Short mmCIF file of C-alpha atoms in Angstrom, two decimals:
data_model
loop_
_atom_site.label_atom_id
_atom_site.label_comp_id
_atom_site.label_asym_id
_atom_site.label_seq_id
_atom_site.Cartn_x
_atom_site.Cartn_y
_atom_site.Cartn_z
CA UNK G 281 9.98 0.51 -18.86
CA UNK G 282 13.21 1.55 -18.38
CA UNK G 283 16.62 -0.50 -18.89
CA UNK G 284 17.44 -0.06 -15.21
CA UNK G 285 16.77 -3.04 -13.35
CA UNK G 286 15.94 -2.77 -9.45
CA UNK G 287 18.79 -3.94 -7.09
CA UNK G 288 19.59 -3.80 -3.86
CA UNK G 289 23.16 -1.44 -5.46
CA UNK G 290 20.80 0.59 -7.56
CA UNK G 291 19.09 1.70 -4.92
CA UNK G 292 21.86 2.37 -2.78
CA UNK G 293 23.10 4.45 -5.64
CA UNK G 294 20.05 6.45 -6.16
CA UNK G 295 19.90 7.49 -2.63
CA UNK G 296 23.51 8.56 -2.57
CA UNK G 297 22.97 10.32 -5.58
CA UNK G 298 19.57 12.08 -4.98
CA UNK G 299 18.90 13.57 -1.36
CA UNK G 300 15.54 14.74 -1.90
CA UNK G 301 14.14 10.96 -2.82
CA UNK G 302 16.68 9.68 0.04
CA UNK G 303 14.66 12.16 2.34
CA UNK G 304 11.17 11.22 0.98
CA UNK G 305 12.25 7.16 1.54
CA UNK G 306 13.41 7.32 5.03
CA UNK G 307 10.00 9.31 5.95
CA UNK G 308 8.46 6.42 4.73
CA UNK G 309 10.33 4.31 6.56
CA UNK G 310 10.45 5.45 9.56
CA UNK G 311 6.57 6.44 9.59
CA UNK G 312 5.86 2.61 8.57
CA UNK G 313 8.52 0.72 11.14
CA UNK G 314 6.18 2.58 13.96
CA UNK G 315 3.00 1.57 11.94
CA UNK G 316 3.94 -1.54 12.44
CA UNK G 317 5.02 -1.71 16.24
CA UNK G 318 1.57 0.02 16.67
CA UNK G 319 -0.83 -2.69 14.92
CA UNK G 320 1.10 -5.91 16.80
CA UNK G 321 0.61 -4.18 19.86
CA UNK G 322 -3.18 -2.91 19.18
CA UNK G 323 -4.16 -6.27 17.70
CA UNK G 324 -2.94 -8.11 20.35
CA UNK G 325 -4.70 -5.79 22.96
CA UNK G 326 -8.17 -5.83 21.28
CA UNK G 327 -7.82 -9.61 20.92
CA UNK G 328 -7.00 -10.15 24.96
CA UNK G 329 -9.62 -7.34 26.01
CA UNK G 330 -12.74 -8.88 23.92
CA UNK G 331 -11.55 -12.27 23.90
CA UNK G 332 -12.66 -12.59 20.20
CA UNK G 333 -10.02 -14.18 17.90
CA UNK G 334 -12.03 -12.31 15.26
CA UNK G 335 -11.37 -9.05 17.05
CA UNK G 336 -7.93 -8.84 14.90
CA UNK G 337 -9.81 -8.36 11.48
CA UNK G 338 -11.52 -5.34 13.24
CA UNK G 339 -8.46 -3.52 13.84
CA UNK G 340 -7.37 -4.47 10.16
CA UNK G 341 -10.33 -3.11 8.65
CA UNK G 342 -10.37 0.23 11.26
CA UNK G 343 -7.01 0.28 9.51
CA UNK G 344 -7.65 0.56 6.21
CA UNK G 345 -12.03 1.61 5.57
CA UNK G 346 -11.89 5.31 6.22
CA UNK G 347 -8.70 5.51 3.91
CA UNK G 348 -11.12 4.22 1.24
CA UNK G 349 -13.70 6.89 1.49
CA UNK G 350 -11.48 9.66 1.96
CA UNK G 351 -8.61 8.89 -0.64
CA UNK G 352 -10.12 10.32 -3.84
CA UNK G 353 -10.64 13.52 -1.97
CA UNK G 354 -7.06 13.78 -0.77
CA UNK G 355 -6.21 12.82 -4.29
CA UNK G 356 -8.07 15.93 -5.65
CA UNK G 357 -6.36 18.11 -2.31
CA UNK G 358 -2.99 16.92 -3.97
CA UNK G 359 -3.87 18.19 -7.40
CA UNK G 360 -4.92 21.69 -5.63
CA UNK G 361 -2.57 22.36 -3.05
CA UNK G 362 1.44 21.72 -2.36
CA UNK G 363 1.47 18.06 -1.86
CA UNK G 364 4.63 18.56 -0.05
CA UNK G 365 3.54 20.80 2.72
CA UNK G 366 0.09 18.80 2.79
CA UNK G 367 2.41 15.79 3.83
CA UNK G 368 4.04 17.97 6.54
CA UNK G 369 0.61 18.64 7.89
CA UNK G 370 -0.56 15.27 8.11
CA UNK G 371 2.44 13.91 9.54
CA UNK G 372 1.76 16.76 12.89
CA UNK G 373 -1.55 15.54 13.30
CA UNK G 374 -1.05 11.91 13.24
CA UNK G 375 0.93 12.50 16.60
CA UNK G 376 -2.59 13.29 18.34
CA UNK G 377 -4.37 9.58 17.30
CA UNK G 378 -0.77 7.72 17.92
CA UNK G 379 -1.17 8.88 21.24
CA UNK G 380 -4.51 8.29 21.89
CA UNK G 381 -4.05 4.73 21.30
CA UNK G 382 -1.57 5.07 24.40
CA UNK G 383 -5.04 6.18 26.75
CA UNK G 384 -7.04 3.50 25.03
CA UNK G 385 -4.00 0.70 26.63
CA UNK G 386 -3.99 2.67 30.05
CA UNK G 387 -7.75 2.85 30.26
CA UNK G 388 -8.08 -0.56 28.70
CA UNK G 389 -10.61 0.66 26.18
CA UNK G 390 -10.94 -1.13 23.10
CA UNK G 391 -13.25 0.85 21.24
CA UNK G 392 -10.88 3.96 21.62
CA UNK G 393 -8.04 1.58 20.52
CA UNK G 394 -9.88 1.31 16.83
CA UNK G 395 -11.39 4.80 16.93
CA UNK G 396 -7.30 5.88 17.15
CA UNK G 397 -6.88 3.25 14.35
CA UNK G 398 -9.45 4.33 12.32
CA UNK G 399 -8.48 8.26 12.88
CA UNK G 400 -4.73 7.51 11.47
CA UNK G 401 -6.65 5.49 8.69
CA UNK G 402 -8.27 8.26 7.93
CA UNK G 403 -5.13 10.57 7.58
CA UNK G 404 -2.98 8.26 5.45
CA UNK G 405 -5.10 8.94 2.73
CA UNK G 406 -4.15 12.51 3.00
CA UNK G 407 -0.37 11.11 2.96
CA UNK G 408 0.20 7.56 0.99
CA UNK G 409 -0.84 8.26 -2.09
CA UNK G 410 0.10 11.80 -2.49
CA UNK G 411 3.83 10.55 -1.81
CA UNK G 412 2.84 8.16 -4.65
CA UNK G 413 1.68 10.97 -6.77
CA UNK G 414 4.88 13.18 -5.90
CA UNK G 415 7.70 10.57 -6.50
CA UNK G 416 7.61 10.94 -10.23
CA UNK G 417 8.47 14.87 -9.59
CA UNK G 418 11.06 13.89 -7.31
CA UNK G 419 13.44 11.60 -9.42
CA UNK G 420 13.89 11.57 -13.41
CA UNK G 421 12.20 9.58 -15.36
CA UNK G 422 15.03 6.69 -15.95
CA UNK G 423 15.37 6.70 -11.93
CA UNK G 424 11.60 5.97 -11.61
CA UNK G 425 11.29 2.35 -11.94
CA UNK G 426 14.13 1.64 -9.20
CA UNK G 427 12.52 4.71 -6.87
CA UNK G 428 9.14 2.97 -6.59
CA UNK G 429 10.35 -0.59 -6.41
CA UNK G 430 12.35 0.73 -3.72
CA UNK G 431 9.42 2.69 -2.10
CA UNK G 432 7.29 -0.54 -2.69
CA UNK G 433 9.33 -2.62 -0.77
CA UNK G 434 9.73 -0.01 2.31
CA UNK G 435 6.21 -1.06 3.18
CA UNK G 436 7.09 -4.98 3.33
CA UNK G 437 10.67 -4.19 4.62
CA UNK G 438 9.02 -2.40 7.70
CA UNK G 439 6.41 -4.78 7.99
CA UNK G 440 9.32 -7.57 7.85
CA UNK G 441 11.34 -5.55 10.45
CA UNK G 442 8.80 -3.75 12.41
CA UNK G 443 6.46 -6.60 12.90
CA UNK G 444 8.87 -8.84 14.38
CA UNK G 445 11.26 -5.99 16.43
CA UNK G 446 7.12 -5.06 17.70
CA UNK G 447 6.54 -8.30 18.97
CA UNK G 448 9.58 -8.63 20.56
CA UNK G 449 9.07 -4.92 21.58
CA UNK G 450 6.05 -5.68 23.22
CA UNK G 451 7.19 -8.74 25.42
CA UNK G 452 10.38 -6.94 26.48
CA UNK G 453 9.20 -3.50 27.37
CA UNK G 454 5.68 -3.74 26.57
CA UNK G 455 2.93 -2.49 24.49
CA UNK G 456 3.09 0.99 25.70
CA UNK G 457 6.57 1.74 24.49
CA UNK G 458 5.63 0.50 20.84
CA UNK G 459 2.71 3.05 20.72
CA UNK G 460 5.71 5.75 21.94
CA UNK G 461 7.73 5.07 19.36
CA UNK G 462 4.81 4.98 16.59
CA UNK G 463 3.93 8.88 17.36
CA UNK G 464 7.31 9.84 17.44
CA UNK G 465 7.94 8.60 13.86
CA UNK G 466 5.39 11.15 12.35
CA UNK G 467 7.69 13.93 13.85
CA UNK G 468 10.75 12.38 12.41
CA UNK G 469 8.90 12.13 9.20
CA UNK G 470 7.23 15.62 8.94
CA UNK G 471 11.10 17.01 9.50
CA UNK G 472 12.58 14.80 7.26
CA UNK G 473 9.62 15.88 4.31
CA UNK G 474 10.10 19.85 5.22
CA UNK G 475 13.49 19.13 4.15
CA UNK G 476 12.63 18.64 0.43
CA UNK G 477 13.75 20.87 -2.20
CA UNK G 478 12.73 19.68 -5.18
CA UNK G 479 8.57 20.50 -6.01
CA UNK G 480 6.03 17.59 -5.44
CA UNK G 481 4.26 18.90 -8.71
CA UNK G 482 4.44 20.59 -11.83
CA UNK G 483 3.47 24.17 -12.39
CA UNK G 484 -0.07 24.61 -12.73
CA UNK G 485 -1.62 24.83 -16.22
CA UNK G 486 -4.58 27.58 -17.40
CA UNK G 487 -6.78 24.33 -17.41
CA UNK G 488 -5.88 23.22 -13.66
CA UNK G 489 -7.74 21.57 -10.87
CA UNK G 490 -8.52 24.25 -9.16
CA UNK G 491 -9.80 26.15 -11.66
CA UNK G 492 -12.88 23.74 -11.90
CA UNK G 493 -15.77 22.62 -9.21
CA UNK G 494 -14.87 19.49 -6.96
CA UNK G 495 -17.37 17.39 -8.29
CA UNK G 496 -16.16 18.18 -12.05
CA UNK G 497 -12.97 17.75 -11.05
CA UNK G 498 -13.39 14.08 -9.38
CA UNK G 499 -15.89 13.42 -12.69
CA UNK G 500 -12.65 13.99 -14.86
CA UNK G 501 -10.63 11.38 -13.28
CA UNK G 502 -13.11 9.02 -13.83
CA UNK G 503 -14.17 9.96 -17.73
CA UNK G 504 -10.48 9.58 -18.18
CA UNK G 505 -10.14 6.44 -16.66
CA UNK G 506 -13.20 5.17 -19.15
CA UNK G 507 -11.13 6.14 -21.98
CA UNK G 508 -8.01 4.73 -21.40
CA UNK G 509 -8.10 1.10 -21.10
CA UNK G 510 -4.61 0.59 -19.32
CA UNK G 511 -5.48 3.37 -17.06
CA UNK G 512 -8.92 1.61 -15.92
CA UNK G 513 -6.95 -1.79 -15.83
CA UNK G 514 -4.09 -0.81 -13.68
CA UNK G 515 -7.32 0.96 -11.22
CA UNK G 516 -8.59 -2.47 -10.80
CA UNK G 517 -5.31 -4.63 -10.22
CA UNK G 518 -5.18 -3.75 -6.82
CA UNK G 519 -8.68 -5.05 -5.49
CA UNK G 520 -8.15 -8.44 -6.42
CA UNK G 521 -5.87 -9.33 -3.96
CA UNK G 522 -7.68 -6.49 -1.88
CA UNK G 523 -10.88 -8.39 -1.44
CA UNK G 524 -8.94 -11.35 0.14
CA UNK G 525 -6.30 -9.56 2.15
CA UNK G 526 -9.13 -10.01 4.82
CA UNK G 527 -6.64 -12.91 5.49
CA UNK G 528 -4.20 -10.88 6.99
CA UNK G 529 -6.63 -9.96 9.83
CA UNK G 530 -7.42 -13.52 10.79
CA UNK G 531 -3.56 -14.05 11.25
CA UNK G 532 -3.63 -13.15 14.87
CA UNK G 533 -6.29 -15.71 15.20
CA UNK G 534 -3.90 -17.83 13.05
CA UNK G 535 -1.30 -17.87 15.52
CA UNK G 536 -3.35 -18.45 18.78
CA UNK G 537 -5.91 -20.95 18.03
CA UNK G 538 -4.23 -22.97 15.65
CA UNK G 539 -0.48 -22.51 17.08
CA UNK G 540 -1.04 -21.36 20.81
CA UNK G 541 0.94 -18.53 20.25
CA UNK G 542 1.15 -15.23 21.16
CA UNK G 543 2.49 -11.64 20.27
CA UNK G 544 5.75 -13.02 19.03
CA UNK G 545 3.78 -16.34 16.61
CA UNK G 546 1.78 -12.47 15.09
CA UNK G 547 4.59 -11.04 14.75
CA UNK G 548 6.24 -14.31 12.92
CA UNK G 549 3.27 -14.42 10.28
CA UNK G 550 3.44 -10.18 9.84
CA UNK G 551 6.85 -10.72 9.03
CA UNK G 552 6.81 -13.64 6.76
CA UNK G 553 3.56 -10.69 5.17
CA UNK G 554 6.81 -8.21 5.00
CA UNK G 555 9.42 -10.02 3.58
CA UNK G 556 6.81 -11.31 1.34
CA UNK G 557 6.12 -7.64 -0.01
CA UNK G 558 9.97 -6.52 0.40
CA UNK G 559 11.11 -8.71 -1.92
CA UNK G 560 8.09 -8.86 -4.92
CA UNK G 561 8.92 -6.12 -6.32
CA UNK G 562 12.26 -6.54 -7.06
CA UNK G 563 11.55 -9.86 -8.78
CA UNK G 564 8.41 -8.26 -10.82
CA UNK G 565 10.30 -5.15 -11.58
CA UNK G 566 13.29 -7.53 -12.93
CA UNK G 567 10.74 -9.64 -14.85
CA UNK G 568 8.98 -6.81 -16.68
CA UNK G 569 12.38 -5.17 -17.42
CA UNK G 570 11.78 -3.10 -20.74
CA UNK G 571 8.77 -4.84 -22.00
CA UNK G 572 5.99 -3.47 -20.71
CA UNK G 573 3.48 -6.39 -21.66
CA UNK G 574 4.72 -7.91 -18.85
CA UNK G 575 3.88 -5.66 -16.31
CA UNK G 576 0.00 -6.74 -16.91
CA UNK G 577 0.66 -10.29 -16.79
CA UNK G 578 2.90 -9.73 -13.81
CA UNK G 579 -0.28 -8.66 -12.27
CA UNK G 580 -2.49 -11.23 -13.11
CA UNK G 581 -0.12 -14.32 -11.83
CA UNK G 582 0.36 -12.60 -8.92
CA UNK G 583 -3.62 -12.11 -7.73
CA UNK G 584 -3.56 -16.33 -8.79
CA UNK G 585 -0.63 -17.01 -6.50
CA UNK G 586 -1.54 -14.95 -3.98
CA UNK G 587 -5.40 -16.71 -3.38
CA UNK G 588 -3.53 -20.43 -3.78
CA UNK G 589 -0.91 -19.50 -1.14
CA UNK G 590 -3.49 -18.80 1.20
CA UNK G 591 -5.61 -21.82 0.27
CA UNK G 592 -3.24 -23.21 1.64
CA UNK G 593 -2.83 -22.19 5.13
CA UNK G 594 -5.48 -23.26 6.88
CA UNK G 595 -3.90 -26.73 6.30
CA UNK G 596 0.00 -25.82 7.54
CA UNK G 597 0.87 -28.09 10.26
CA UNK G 598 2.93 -25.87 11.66
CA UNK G 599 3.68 -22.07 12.52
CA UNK G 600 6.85 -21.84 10.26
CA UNK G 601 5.32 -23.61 6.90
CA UNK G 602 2.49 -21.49 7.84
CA UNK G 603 4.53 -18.23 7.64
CA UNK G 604 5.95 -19.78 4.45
CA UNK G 605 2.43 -19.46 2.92
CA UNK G 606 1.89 -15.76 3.69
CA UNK G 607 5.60 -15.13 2.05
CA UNK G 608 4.38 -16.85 -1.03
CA UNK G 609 0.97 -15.24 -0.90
CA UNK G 610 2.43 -11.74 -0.61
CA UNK G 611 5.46 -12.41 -3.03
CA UNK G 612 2.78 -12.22 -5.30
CA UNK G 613 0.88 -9.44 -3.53
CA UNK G 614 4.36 -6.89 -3.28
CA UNK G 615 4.94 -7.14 -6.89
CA UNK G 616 1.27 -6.53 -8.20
CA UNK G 617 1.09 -3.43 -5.65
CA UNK G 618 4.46 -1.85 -7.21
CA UNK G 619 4.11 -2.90 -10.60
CA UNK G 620 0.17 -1.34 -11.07
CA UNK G 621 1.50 1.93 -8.76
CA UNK G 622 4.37 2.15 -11.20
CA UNK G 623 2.12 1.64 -14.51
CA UNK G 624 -0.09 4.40 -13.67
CA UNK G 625 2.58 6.84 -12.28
CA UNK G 626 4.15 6.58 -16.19
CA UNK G 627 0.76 6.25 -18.20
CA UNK G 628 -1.27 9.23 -16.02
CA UNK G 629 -0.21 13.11 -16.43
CA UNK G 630 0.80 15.02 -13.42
CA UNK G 631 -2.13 16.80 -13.45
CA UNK G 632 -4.15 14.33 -12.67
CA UNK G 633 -2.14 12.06 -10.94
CA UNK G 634 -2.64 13.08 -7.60
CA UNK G 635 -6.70 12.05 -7.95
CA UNK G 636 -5.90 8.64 -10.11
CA UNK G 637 -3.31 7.74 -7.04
CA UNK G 638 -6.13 8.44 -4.70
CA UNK G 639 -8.81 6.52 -6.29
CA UNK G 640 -6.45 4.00 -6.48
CA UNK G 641 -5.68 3.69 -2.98
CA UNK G 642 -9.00 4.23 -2.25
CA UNK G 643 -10.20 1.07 -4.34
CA UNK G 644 -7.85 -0.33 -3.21
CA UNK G 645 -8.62 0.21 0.55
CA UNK G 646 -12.20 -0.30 -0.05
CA UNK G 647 -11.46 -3.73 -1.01
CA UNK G 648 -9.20 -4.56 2.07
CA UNK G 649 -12.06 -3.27 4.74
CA UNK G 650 -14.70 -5.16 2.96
CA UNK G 651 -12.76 -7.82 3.33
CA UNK G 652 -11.64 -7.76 6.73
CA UNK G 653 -15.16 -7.30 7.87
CA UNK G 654 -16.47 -10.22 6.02
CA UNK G 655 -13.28 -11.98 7.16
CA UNK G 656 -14.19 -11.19 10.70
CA UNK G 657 -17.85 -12.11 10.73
CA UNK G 658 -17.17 -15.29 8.45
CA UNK G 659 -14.14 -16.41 11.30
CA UNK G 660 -17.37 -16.00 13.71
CA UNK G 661 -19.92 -17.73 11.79
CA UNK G 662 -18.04 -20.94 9.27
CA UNK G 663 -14.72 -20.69 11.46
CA UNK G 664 -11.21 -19.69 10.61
CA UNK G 665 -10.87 -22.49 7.92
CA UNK G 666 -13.99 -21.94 5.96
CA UNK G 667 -13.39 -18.28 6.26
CA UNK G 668 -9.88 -18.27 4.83
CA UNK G 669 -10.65 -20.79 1.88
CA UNK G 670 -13.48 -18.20 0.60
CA UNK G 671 -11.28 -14.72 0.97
CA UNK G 672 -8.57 -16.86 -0.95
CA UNK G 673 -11.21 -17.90 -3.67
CA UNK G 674 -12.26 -14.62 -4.33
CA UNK G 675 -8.65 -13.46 -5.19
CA UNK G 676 -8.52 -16.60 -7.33
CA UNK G 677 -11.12 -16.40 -8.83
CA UNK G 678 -10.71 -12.36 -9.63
CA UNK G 679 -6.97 -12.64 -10.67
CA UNK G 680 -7.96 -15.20 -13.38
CA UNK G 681 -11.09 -13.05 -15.10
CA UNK G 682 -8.82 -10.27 -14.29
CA UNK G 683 -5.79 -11.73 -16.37
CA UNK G 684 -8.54 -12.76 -19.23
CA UNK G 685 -10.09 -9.57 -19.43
CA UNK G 686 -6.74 -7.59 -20.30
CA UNK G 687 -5.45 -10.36 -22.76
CA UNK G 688 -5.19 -7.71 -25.39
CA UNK G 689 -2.58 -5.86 -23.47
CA UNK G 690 -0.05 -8.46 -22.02
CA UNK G 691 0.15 -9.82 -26.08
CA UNK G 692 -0.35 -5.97 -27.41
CA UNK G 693 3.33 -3.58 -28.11
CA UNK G 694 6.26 -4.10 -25.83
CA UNK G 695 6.15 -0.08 -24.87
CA UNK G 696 2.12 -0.29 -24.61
CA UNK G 697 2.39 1.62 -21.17
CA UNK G 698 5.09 4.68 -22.52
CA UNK G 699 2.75 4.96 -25.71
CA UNK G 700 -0.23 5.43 -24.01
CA UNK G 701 0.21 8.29 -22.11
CA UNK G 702 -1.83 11.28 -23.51
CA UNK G 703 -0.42 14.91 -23.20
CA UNK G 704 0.50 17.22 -20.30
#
């Protein structure tokens, strides 16, 4: 890893410095402050419509299931085709869903709410982790571990920010006005993508992607994952904390039965989430600094912390220690996200990167609906107590094989990521 150490001035000074990255962060942020407005408001509609407290974890997993089975194919599009006008395209037709959402409120239809929520799903796999795959393109090499710390805490900054402005959004002017705001951020984003000059990708080689079938193609990423050890590690960080982040669903449910609060007590615990995730990967990219062991162990401690902080909140007494938790949980959760994107942006070649970034999110994704459905049936069956204790186990218990089973590389070389990397 690289001597430059994530700051809050660093970053500043890379986005002076390099427009195109400053371009490609405020799409992100902007797309994910109206995300955010969008899922208070949603949640909180589905939730008074069904009168379900589980009804929350449906909207979560909506949110994030079709993103699983689609990423590896929009992975394999961003090996193919111009990631950056793919992006653009995406961002247009995200509009149409953001606004459907707005019908489902008007007609007070719940099961059009999550069909919009699963349709945008659906199309940030075509987005998310091709801006993952893109971002190495985009800034130098020596820029790259402050760019993606920096990108990694966008999402918890906007969840910190747009959670909390979205609840307060919603009591002041209402829900309709958040789901405005959330379609006009893909326009704002599309324009501010177009705007790009530098390419998303390197020049095709004799031997690239689309020179082979789709199947072959998708087969490669995984053969090369099989033989490459810190590749197939860094693939598997991700669903540890994945397969409890069910959690985050039952948070609504959180906040009413447990706290008799409303949009604003969601939008508390979402934001304690975001600050949570804004500031992780600062302190894991600062912690791993140039040896690279310690990105691997980074990831381990952090699936651990993140299944005891949530242990822990079925027992807060009240609605601030309880936010407390979550920021604990996903301190933890922020810097394993950032720190396993980051690993595999430096140890994959660009030719493949765009499919290993989308069976990463994928994986990842996969884990998080599972989750959230077994969150939401377990919240209807064993309660909200019972429920969180066993989504916070399974992290637990996954972060600690996890951490065991890669032993050889947090006490292997110090440049064990850089060394790795085969040929472009």
């Amino acid at each position: 890893m690289d001597s430059a150490s994530p700051s809050l001035r660093s970053v500043l000074a890379l986005l002076r410095r390099n427009a195109d990255y400053r371009r490609l962060f405020l799409a992100t942020v902007v797309s994910m402050l109206g995300d955010w407005f969008a899922f208070v408001a949603i949640s909180g509609f589905v939730t008074e419509t069904t009168g379900h407290l589980s009804a929350s974890a449906a909207v979560y997993a909506a949110s994030v299931l079709p993103a699983s089975l689609l990423s590896p194919f929009a992975g394999l599009l961003a090996d193919r085709m111009d990631r950056q006008r793919l992006m653009v395209t995406v961002d247009l037709v995200r509009v149409l869903p953001a606004l459907g959402m707005l019908a489902a409120l008007l007609w007070r239809a719940p099961l059009l709410a999550l069909v919009c929520v699963a349709l945008l799903a659906a199309l940030s796999a075509f987005f998310d982790p091709v801006a993952e795959a893109s971002v190495p393109n985009v800034v130098s090499p020596e820029e790259l571990p402050v760019a993606q710390a920096a990108l990694g805490s966008v999402w918890g900054s906007m969840l910190f920010v747009g959670a909390a402005l979205g609840g307060l959004a919603t009591l002041a002017f209402g829900r309709h006005v958040s789901i405005l705001l959330n379609a006009a951020t893909f326009l704002l984003s599309a324009w501010l993508v177009r705007g790009i000059r530098r390419s998303f990708q390197r020049p095709p080689s004799s031997d690239s992607a689309a020179d082979t079938g789709t199947w072959r193609q998708l087969h490669e990423v995984w053969t090369f994952a099989r033989r490459h050890p810190i590749s197939l590690s860094l693939l598997t960080t991700k669903v540890g904390v994945g397969l409890g982040n069910g959690l985050v669903g039952l948070l609504p449910a959180f906040a009413a039965r447990n706290f008799g609060s409303g949009d604003e007590g969601v939008g508390l615990l979402l934001s304690a989430r975001g600050l949570g995730a804004l500031i992780g990967p600062f302190l894991g990219q600062r912690w791993v600094r140039r040896d690279e062991r310690r990105l691997f162990l980074a990831c381990g401690v952090s699936m651990i912390t993140y299944g005891l902080a949530y242990l822990l909140l079925p027992a807060a007494p009240s609605l601030l220690l309880a936010a407390g938790c979550v920021l604990l949980a996903h301190l933890g959760g922020g810097a394993q996200w950032t720190l396993s994107t980051y690993g595999l942006q430096v140890s994959t070649p660009d030719r493949l990167r765009g499919r290993i970034m989308g069976l990463d999110f994928g994986l990842a994704t996969l884990g998080i609906g599972v989750s959230s459905l077994a969150a939401s049936v377990a919240a209807e069956a064993v309660g909200l107590t019972r429920a969180a204790w066993g989504l916070a186990g399974v992290s637990l218990l996954y972060g600690t094989l996890w951490l065991w089973k890669t032993r050889r590389l947090w006490r292997g070389r110090p440049d064990v990521l850089t060394t790795s990397r085969p040929q472009e």
